[in-house]
Amino acid sequence: MTSLDRQAFEADVNSGAFLNGSFSGRWGLSSIAWPHALIWVRAGDGSQLLMRFELTNYPRNAPTAQPWDGETNAALPTALWPRGHERINAAFNPSWNASALYIPCDRIAMQGHEVWRQLHPSMLWDPAVGIHRYVRVVADLLGSPDYDLAH
């Protein structure tokens, strides 16, 4: 029997907003092994970053995600995390936490950052928007001028 959380996630990855990004090549679902899902996000240089999402109590609780190595099925070594300028280095900061991104829609990062509600309302987790919100934030970061294309 499929959980309601998984059903909600599957509905979200089959929604127009998520599929639009998939069809345009910005991101895509690789696999689901509930409560985890692997989603790749295309960077500005054309490379793909695989992210492993932890989705317990989705969508009521925001997901958390970390860069993932699909070949070893383990966390991506921190030396291979995206690098760049200020925003990229803040979001992809394994020194802060190697199992989460430091962005307003991440379940772990949002703890203790109430100010983000005023500073970054378009990046906050919204259960009504779903996984598209998180993936779009990552895609926007990796497509920004802050991303180091030479990395």
mmCIF file of N, CA, C and O in Angstrom, residues 26 41-44 86-92 101-104 123 134-148:
data_model
loop_
_atom_site.group_PDB
_atom_site.id
_atom_site.type_symbol
_atom_site.label_atom_id
_atom_site.label_comp_id
_atom_site.label_asym_id
_atom_site.label_seq_id
_atom_site.Cartn_x
_atom_site.Cartn_y
_atom_site.Cartn_z
ATOM 1 N N ARG A 26 15.591 21.224 -17.187
ATOM 2 C CA ARG A 26 16.157 21.863 -15.996
ATOM 3 C C ARG A 26 16.344 20.881 -14.851
ATOM 4 O O ARG A 26 17.235 21.053 -14.026
ATOM 5 N N VAL A 41 19.377 18.043 -11.156
ATOM 6 C CA VAL A 41 19.173 19.450 -11.516
ATOM 7 C C VAL A 41 20.319 19.851 -12.435
ATOM 8 O O VAL A 41 21.482 19.588 -12.137
ATOM 9 N N ARG A 42 19.979 20.486 -13.560
ATOM 10 C CA ARG A 42 20.998 20.901 -14.523
ATOM 11 C C ARG A 42 21.597 22.238 -14.096
ATOM 12 O O ARG A 42 20.897 23.175 -13.746
ATOM 13 N N ALA A 43 22.926 22.302 -14.152
ATOM 14 C CA ALA A 43 23.662 23.525 -13.821
ATOM 15 C C ALA A 43 23.885 24.362 -15.086
ATOM 16 O O ALA A 43 23.644 23.887 -16.200
ATOM 17 N N GLY A 44 24.363 25.559 -14.886
ATOM 18 C CA GLY A 44 24.589 26.481 -15.993
ATOM 19 C C GLY A 44 25.594 25.989 -17.013
ATOM 20 O O GLY A 44 25.564 26.403 -18.171
ATOM 21 N N GLU A 86 29.282 34.001 -3.582
ATOM 22 C CA GLU A 86 28.611 34.100 -2.291
ATOM 23 C C GLU A 86 27.372 33.212 -2.134
ATOM 24 O O GLU A 86 27.301 32.394 -1.223
ATOM 25 N N ARG A 87 26.389 33.342 -2.994
ATOM 26 C CA ARG A 87 25.131 32.595 -2.818
ATOM 27 C C ARG A 87 25.333 31.086 -2.959
ATOM 28 O O ARG A 87 24.745 30.302 -2.223
ATOM 29 N N ILE A 88 26.160 30.670 -3.904
ATOM 30 C CA ILE A 88 26.408 29.238 -4.097
ATOM 31 C C ILE A 88 27.150 28.664 -2.898
ATOM 32 O O ILE A 88 26.787 27.606 -2.374
ATOM 33 N N ASN A 89 28.185 29.348 -2.455
ATOM 34 C CA ASN A 89 28.975 28.848 -1.335
ATOM 35 C C ASN A 89 28.184 28.834 -0.030
ATOM 36 O O ASN A 89 28.444 28.006 0.840
ATOM 37 N N ALA A 90 27.204 29.728 0.097
ATOM 38 C CA ALA A 90 26.345 29.709 1.278
ATOM 39 C C ALA A 90 25.369 28.533 1.219
ATOM 40 O O ALA A 90 25.182 27.816 2.198
ATOM 41 N N ALA A 91 24.754 28.324 0.067
ATOM 42 C CA ALA A 91 23.750 27.257 -0.076
ATOM 43 C C ALA A 91 24.385 25.869 -0.031
ATOM 44 O O ALA A 91 23.846 24.955 0.597
ATOM 45 N N PHE A 92 25.497 25.706 -0.712
ATOM 46 C CA PHE A 92 26.201 24.422 -0.775
ATOM 47 C C PHE A 92 27.391 24.491 0.179
ATOM 48 O O PHE A 92 28.524 24.659 -0.232
ATOM 49 N N LEU A 101 21.066 21.412 2.365
ATOM 50 C CA LEU A 101 21.439 22.682 1.746
ATOM 51 C C LEU A 101 20.985 23.821 2.645
ATOM 52 O O LEU A 101 19.953 23.724 3.315
ATOM 53 N N TYR A 102 21.731 24.893 2.623
ATOM 54 C CA TYR A 102 21.417 26.070 3.434
ATOM 55 C C TYR A 102 20.566 27.014 2.596
ATOM 56 O O TYR A 102 21.042 28.031 2.087
ATOM 57 N N ILE A 103 19.294 26.631 2.420
ATOM 58 C CA ILE A 103 18.343 27.423 1.641
ATOM 59 C C ILE A 103 17.013 27.465 2.391
ATOM 60 O O ILE A 103 16.709 26.557 3.177
ATOM 61 N N PRO A 104 16.202 28.509 2.179
ATOM 62 C CA PRO A 104 14.983 28.696 2.962
ATOM 63 C C PRO A 104 13.919 27.607 2.834
ATOM 64 O O PRO A 104 13.030 27.533 3.674
ATOM 65 N N MET A 123 11.153 31.723 -1.688
ATOM 66 C CA MET A 123 11.983 30.523 -1.557
ATOM 67 C C MET A 123 11.558 29.644 -0.387
ATOM 68 O O MET A 123 12.116 28.575 -0.190
ATOM 69 N N TYR A 134 11.438 23.571 -4.112
ATOM 70 C CA TYR A 134 12.813 23.255 -3.716
ATOM 71 C C TYR A 134 13.696 23.088 -4.952
ATOM 72 O O TYR A 134 14.789 23.660 -5.040
ATOM 73 N N VAL A 135 13.228 22.328 -5.917
ATOM 74 C CA VAL A 135 14.025 22.049 -7.110
ATOM 75 C C VAL A 135 14.263 23.334 -7.911
ATOM 76 O O VAL A 135 15.359 23.556 -8.426
ATOM 77 N N ARG A 136 13.272 24.197 -7.986
ATOM 78 C CA ARG A 136 13.442 25.461 -8.705
ATOM 79 C C ARG A 136 14.490 26.340 -8.030
ATOM 80 O O ARG A 136 15.314 26.968 -8.709
ATOM 81 N N VAL A 137 14.481 26.382 -6.705
ATOM 82 C CA VAL A 137 15.488 27.178 -5.984
ATOM 83 C C VAL A 137 16.890 26.671 -6.313
ATOM 84 O O VAL A 137 17.796 27.457 -6.616
ATOM 85 N N VAL A 138 17.090 25.357 -6.296
ATOM 86 C CA VAL A 138 18.407 24.786 -6.614
ATOM 87 C C VAL A 138 18.768 25.071 -8.069
ATOM 88 O O VAL A 138 19.898 25.480 -8.374
ATOM 89 N N ALA A 139 17.813 24.899 -8.988
ATOM 90 C CA ALA A 139 18.078 25.152 -10.411
ATOM 91 C C ALA A 139 18.431 26.625 -10.646
ATOM 92 O O ALA A 139 19.338 26.928 -11.425
ATOM 93 N N ASP A 140 17.733 27.515 -9.968
ATOM 94 C CA ASP A 140 18.037 28.946 -10.118
ATOM 95 C C ASP A 140 19.441 29.258 -9.609
ATOM 96 O O ASP A 140 20.175 30.043 -10.227
ATOM 97 N N LEU A 141 19.832 28.657 -8.502
ATOM 98 C CA LEU A 141 21.183 28.868 -7.975
ATOM 99 C C LEU A 141 22.240 28.356 -8.956
ATOM 100 O O LEU A 141 23.205 29.056 -9.266
ATOM 101 N N LEU A 142 22.040 27.131 -9.447
ATOM 102 C CA LEU A 142 23.031 26.532 -10.338
ATOM 103 C C LEU A 142 23.055 27.182 -11.718
ATOM 104 O O LEU A 142 24.017 27.007 -12.467
ATOM 105 N N GLY A 143 22.016 27.913 -12.043
ATOM 106 C CA GLY A 143 21.974 28.633 -13.310
ATOM 107 C C GLY A 143 22.355 30.094 -13.176
ATOM 108 O O GLY A 143 22.371 30.836 -14.158
ATOM 109 N N SER A 144 22.691 30.521 -11.962
ATOM 110 C CA SER A 144 23.013 31.923 -11.711
ATOM 111 C C SER A 144 24.464 32.247 -12.015
ATOM 112 O O SER A 144 25.308 31.341 -12.097
ATOM 113 N N PRO A 145 24.780 33.532 -12.150
ATOM 114 C CA PRO A 145 26.180 33.927 -12.351
ATOM 115 C C PRO A 145 27.073 33.595 -11.153
ATOM 116 O O PRO A 145 28.291 33.574 -11.295
ATOM 117 N N ASP A 146 26.484 33.303 -9.993
ATOM 118 C CA ASP A 146 27.268 32.935 -8.811
ATOM 119 C C ASP A 146 27.876 31.551 -8.937
ATOM 120 O O ASP A 146 28.821 31.223 -8.220
ATOM 121 N N TYR A 147 27.317 30.712 -9.816
ATOM 122 C CA TYR A 147 27.833 29.362 -9.979
ATOM 123 C C TYR A 147 29.136 29.419 -10.772
ATOM 124 O O TYR A 147 29.211 30.051 -11.818
ATOM 125 N N ASP A 148 30.147 28.731 -10.265
ATOM 126 C CA ASP A 148 31.458 28.714 -10.918
ATOM 127 C C ASP A 148 31.447 27.669 -12.038
ATOM 128 O O ASP A 148 31.526 26.477 -11.764
#
